[in-house]
mmCIF file of C-alpha atoms in Angstrom:
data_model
loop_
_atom_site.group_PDB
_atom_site.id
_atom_site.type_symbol
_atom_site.label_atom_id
_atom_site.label_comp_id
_atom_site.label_asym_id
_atom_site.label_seq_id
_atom_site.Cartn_x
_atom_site.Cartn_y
_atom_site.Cartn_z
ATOM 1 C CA UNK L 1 0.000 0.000 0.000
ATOM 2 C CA UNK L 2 0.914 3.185 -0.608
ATOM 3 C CA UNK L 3 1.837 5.553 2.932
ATOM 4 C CA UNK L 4 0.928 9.217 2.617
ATOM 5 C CA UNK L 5 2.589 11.438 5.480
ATOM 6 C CA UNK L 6 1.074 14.645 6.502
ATOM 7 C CA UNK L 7 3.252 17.351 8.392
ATOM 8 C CA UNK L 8 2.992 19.072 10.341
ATOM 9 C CA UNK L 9 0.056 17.398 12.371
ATOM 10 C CA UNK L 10 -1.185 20.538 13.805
ATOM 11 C CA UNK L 11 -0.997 24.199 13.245
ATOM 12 C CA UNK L 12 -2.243 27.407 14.977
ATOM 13 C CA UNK L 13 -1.941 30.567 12.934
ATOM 14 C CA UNK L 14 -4.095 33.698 12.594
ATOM 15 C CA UNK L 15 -6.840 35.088 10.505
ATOM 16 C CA UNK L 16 -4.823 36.581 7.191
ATOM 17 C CA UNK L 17 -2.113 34.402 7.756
ATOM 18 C CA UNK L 18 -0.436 32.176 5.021
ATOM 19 C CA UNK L 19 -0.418 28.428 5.557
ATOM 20 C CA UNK L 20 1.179 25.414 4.190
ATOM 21 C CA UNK L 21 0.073 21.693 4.647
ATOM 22 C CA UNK L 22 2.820 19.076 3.447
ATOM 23 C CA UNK L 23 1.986 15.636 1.660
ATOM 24 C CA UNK L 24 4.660 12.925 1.450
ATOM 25 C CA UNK L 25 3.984 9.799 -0.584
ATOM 26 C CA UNK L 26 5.796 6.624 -0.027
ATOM 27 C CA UNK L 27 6.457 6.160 -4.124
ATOM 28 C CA UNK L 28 5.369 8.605 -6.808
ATOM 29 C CA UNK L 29 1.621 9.523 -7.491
ATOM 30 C CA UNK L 30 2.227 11.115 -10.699
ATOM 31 C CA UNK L 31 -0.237 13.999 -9.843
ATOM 32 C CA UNK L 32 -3.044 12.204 -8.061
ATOM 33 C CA UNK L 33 -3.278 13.406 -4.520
ATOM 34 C CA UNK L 34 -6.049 15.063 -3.264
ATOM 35 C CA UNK L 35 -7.191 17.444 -0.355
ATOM 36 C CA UNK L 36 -10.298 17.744 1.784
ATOM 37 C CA UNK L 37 -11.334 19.751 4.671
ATOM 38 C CA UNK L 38 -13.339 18.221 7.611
ATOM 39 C CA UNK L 39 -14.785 20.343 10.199
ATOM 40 C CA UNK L 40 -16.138 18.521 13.551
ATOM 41 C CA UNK L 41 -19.217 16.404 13.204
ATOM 42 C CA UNK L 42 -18.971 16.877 9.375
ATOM 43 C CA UNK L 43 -18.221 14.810 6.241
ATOM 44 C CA UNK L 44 -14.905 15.814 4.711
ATOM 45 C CA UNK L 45 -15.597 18.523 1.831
ATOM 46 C CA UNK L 46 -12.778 17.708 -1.589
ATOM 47 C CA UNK L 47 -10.897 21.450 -1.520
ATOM 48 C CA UNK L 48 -8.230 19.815 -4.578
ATOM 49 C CA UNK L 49 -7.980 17.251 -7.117
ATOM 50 C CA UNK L 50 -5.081 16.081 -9.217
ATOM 51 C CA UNK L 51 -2.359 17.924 -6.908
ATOM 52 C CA UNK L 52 -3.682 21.586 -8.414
ATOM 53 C CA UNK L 53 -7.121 21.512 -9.978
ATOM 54 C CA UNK L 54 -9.477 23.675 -7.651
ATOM 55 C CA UNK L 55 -12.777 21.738 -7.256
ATOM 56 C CA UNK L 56 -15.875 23.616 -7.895
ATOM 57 C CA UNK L 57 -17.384 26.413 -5.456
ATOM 58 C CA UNK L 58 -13.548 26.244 -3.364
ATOM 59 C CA UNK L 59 -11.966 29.861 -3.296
ATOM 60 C CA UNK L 60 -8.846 30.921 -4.802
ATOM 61 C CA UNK L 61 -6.889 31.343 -1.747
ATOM 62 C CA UNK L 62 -6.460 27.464 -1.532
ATOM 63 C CA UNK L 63 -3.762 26.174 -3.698
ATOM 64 C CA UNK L 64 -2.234 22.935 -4.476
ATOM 65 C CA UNK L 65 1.027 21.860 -6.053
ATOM 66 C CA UNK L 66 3.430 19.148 -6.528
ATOM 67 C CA UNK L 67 3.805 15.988 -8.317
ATOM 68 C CA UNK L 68 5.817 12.601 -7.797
ATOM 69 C CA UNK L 69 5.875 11.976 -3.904
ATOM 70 C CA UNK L 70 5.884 15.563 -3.037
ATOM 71 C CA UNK L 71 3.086 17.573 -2.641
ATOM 72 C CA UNK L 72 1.651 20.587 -0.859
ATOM 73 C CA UNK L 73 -1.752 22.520 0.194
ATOM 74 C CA UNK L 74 -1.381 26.469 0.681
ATOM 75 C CA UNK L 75 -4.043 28.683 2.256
ATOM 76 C CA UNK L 76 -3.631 32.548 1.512
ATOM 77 C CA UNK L 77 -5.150 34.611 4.044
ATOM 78 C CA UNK L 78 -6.555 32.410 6.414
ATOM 79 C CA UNK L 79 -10.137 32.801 6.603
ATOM 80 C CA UNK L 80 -12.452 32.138 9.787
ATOM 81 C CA UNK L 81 -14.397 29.344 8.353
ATOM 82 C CA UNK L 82 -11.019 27.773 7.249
ATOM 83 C CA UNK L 83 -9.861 26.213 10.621
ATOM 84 C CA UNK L 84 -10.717 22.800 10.314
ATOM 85 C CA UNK L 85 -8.655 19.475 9.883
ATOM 86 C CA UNK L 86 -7.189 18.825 6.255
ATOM 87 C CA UNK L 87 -6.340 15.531 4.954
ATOM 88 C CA UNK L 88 -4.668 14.335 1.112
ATOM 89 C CA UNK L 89 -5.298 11.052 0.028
ATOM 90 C CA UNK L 90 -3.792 9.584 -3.153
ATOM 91 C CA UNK L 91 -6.026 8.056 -5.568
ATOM 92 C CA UNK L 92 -2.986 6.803 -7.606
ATOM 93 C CA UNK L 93 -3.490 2.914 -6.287
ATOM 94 C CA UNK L 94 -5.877 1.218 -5.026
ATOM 95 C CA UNK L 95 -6.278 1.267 -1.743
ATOM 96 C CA UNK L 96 -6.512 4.748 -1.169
ATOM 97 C CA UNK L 97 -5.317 5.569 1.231
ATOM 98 C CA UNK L 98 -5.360 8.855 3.845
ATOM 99 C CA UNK L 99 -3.211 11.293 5.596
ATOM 100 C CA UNK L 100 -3.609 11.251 8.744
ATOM 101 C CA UNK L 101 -4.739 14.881 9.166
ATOM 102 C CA UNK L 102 -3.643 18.596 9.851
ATOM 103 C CA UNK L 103 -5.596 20.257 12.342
ATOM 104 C CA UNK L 104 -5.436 23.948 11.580
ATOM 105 C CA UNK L 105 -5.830 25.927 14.617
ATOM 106 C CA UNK L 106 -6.702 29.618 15.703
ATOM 107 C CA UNK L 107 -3.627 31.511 17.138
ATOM 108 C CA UNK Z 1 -26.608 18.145 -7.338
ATOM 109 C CA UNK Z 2 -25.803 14.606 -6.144
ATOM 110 C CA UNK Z 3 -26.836 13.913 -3.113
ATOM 111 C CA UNK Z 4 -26.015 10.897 -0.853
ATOM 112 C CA UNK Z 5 -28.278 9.682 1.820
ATOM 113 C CA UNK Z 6 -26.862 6.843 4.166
ATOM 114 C CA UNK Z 7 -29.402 4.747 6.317
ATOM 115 C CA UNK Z 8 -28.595 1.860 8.502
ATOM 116 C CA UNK Z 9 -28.412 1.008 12.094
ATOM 117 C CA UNK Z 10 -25.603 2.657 14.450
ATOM 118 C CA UNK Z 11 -25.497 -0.618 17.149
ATOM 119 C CA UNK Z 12 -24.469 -4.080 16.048
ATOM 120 C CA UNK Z 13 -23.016 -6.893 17.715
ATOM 121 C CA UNK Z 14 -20.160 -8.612 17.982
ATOM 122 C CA UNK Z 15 -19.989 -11.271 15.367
ATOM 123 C CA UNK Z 16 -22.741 -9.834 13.774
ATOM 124 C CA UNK Z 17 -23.349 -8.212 10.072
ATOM 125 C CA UNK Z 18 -22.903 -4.309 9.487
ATOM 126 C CA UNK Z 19 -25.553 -2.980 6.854
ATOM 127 C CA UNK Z 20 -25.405 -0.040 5.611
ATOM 128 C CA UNK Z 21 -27.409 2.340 2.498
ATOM 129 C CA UNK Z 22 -26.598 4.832 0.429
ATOM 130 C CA UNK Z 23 -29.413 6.393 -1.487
ATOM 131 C CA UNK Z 24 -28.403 8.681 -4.673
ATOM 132 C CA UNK Z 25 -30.401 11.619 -6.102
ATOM 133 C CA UNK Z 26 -28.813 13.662 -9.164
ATOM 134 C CA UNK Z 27 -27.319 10.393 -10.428
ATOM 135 C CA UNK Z 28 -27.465 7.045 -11.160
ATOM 136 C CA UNK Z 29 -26.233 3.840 -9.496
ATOM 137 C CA UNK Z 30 -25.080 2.723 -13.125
ATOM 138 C CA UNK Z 31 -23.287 5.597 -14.256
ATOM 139 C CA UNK Z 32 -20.813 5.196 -16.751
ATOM 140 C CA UNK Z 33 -18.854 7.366 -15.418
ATOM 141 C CA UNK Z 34 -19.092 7.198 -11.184
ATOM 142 C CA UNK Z 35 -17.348 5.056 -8.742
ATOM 143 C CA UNK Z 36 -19.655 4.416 -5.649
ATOM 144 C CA UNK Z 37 -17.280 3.847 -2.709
ATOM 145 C CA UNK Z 38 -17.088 3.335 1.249
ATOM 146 C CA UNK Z 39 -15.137 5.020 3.823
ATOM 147 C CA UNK Z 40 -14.833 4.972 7.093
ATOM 148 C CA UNK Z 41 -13.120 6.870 9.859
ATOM 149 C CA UNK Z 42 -12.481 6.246 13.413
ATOM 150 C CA UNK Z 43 -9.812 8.204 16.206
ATOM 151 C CA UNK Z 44 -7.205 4.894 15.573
ATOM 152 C CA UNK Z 45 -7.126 4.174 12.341
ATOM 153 C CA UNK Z 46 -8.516 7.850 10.683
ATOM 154 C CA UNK Z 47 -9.774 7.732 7.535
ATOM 155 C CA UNK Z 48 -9.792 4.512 5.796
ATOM 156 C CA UNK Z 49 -11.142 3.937 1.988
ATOM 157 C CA UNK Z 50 -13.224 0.327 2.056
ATOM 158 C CA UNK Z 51 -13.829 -0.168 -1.179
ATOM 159 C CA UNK Z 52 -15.767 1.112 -4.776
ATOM 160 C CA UNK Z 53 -18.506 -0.826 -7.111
ATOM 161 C CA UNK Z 54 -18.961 0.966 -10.399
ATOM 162 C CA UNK Z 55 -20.507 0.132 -13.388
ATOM 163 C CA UNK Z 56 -19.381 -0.269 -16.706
ATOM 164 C CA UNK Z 57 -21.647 -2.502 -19.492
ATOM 165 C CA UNK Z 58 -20.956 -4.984 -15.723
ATOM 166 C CA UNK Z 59 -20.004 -4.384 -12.366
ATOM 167 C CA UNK Z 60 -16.664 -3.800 -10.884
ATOM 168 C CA UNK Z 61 -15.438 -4.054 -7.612
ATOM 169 C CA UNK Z 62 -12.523 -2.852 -5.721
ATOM 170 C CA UNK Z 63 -11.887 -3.812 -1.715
ATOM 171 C CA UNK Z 64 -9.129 -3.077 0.631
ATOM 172 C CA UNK Z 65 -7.244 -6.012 2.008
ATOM 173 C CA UNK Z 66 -8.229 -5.078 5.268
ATOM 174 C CA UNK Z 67 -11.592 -5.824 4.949
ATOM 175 C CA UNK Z 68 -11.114 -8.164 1.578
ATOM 176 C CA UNK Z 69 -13.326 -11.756 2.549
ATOM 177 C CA UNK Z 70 -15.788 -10.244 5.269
ATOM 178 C CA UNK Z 71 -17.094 -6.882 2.903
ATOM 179 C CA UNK Z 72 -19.665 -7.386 0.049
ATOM 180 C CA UNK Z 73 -20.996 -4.304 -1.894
ATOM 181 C CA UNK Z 74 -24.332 -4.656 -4.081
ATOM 182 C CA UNK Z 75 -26.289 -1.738 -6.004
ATOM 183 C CA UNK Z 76 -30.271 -1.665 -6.894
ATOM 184 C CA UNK Z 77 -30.865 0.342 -9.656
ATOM 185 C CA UNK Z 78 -34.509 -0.002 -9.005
ATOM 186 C CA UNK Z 79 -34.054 2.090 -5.705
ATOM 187 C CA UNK Z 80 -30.983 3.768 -7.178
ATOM 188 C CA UNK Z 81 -28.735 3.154 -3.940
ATOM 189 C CA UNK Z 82 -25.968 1.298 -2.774
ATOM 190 C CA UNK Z 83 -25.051 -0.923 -0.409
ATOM 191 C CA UNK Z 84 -22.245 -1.906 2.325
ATOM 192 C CA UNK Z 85 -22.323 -5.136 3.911
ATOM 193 C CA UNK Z 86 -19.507 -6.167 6.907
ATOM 194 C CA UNK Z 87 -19.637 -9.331 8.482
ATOM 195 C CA UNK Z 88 -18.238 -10.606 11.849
ATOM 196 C CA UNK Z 89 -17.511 -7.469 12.872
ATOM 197 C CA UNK Z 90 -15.763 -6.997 16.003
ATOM 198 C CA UNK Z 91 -15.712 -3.459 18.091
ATOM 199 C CA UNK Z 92 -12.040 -2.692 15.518
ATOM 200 C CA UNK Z 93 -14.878 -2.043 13.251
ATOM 201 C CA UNK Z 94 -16.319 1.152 15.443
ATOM 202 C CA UNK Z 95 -16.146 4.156 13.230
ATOM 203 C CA UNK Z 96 -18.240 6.458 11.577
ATOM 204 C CA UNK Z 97 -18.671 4.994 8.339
ATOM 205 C CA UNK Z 98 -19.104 7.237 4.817
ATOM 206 C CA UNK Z 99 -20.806 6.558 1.421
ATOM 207 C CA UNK Z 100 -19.188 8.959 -1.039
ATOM 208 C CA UNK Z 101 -18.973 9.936 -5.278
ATOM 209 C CA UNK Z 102 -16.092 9.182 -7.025
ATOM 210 C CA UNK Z 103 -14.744 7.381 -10.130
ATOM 211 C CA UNK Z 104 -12.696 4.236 -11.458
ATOM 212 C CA UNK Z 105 -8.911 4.529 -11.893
ATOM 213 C CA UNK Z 106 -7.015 6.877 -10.700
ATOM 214 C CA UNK Z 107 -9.663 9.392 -10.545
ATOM 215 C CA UNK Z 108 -11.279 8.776 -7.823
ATOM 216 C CA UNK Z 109 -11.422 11.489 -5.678
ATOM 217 C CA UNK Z 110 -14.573 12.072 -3.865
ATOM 218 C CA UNK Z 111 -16.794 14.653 -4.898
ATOM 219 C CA UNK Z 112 -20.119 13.741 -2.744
ATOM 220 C CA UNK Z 113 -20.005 11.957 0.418
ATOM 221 C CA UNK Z 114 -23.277 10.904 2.365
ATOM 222 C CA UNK Z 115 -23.806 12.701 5.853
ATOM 223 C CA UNK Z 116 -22.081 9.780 7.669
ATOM 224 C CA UNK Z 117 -23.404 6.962 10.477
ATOM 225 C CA UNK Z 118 -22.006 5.964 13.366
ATOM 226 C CA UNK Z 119 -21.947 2.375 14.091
ATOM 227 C CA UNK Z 120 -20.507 0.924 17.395
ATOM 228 C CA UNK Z 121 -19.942 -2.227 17.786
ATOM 229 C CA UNK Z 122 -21.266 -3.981 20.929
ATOM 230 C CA UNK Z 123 -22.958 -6.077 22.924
#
């Protein structure tokens, strides 16, 4: 199976801050990692398909990049609503398979 | 919109079979181009992917070793939902458990998930 490793595994910054959420595969993905936000008591919501593609309705300050075993989420100007717990999960093999989160706390 | 609507009970017992449903509106069980799939999430193990049925001209199914021999998925396409069945489940298999939208190959990333059940496992 492929291992995906999420760093850090928490994070507290502040409202307008920039943010970045690491994703570490175990062999290459190509470009198929994914991201998805999860806020308590909630299913997770996809934020990023493909390593960059924005899915629909997700604002521009969330970015993704990377390809191989490398990869990376980036939040511009932290928003309220935006502290949550992120997770990637590669959809290269089967089983996919999960980080095991960032929870993205207020400062 | 797709929407998924889980059902299913959120007690079983030990040694027992786990049922759950997943209704779909906006979309079809035998979509050419959707991969229905099963995830489930608990404090220990986070978020694990169980498995996917999709249809294409026949049904396809894809299961995670960890569950591989006690999990069976089935689709109606009468009642348009899907289905998750786990047998001799033991309280490991605690967790709230996830229908959710995706597709076959490496696309599958999960566009819709259901709202999510709880099922605890005990006597």
């Amino acid at each position: 199976d492929i291992q995906v490793t999420q760093s850090p595994s928490s994070l507290a910054a502040s409202v307008g801050d920039n943010v970045t959420i690491s994703c570490r595969a175990s062999r290459s993905l190509s470009s198929y990692l994914n991201w998805y936000q999860q806020t308590p008591g909630e299913a997770p919501k996809l934020l990023i398909y493909a390593s960059a593609t924005l899915h629909t309705g997700v604002p521009s300050r969330f970015s993704g990049r990377g390809s191989g075993i490398d990869f990376t989420l980036t939040i511009s100007g932290l928003q309220p609503e935006d502290f949550a717990t992120y997770y990637c999960q590669q959809s290269h093999s089967t089983p996919n398979t999960f980080g095991q989160g960032t929870k993205l706390e207020i400062k | 919109q797709v929407q998924l609507q889980q059902s299913g009970p959120g007690l079983v017992e030990p040694s027992q079979t786990l049922s759950l449903t997943c209704a779909i509106s906006g979309d079809s069980v035998s979509s050419n181009s959707a991969a229905w799939n099963w995830i489930r999430q608990s404090p220990s193990r986070g978020l694990e992917w169980l498995g996917r049925a999709y249809y294409r001209s026949e049904w396809f199914y894809d299961y995670a070793e960890s569950v591989k021999g006690r999990i069976t998925f089935n689709s109606d396409t009468s009642k348009n939902h899907f289905s998750l069945q786990l047998n001799s489940v033991t309280p490991a298999d605690t967790a709230v458990y996830y229908c959710a939208k995706g597709r076959e190959k490496r696309y599958n990333w999960f566009v819709t998930w259901g709202q999510g059940t709880l099922v605890t496992v005990s006597s």
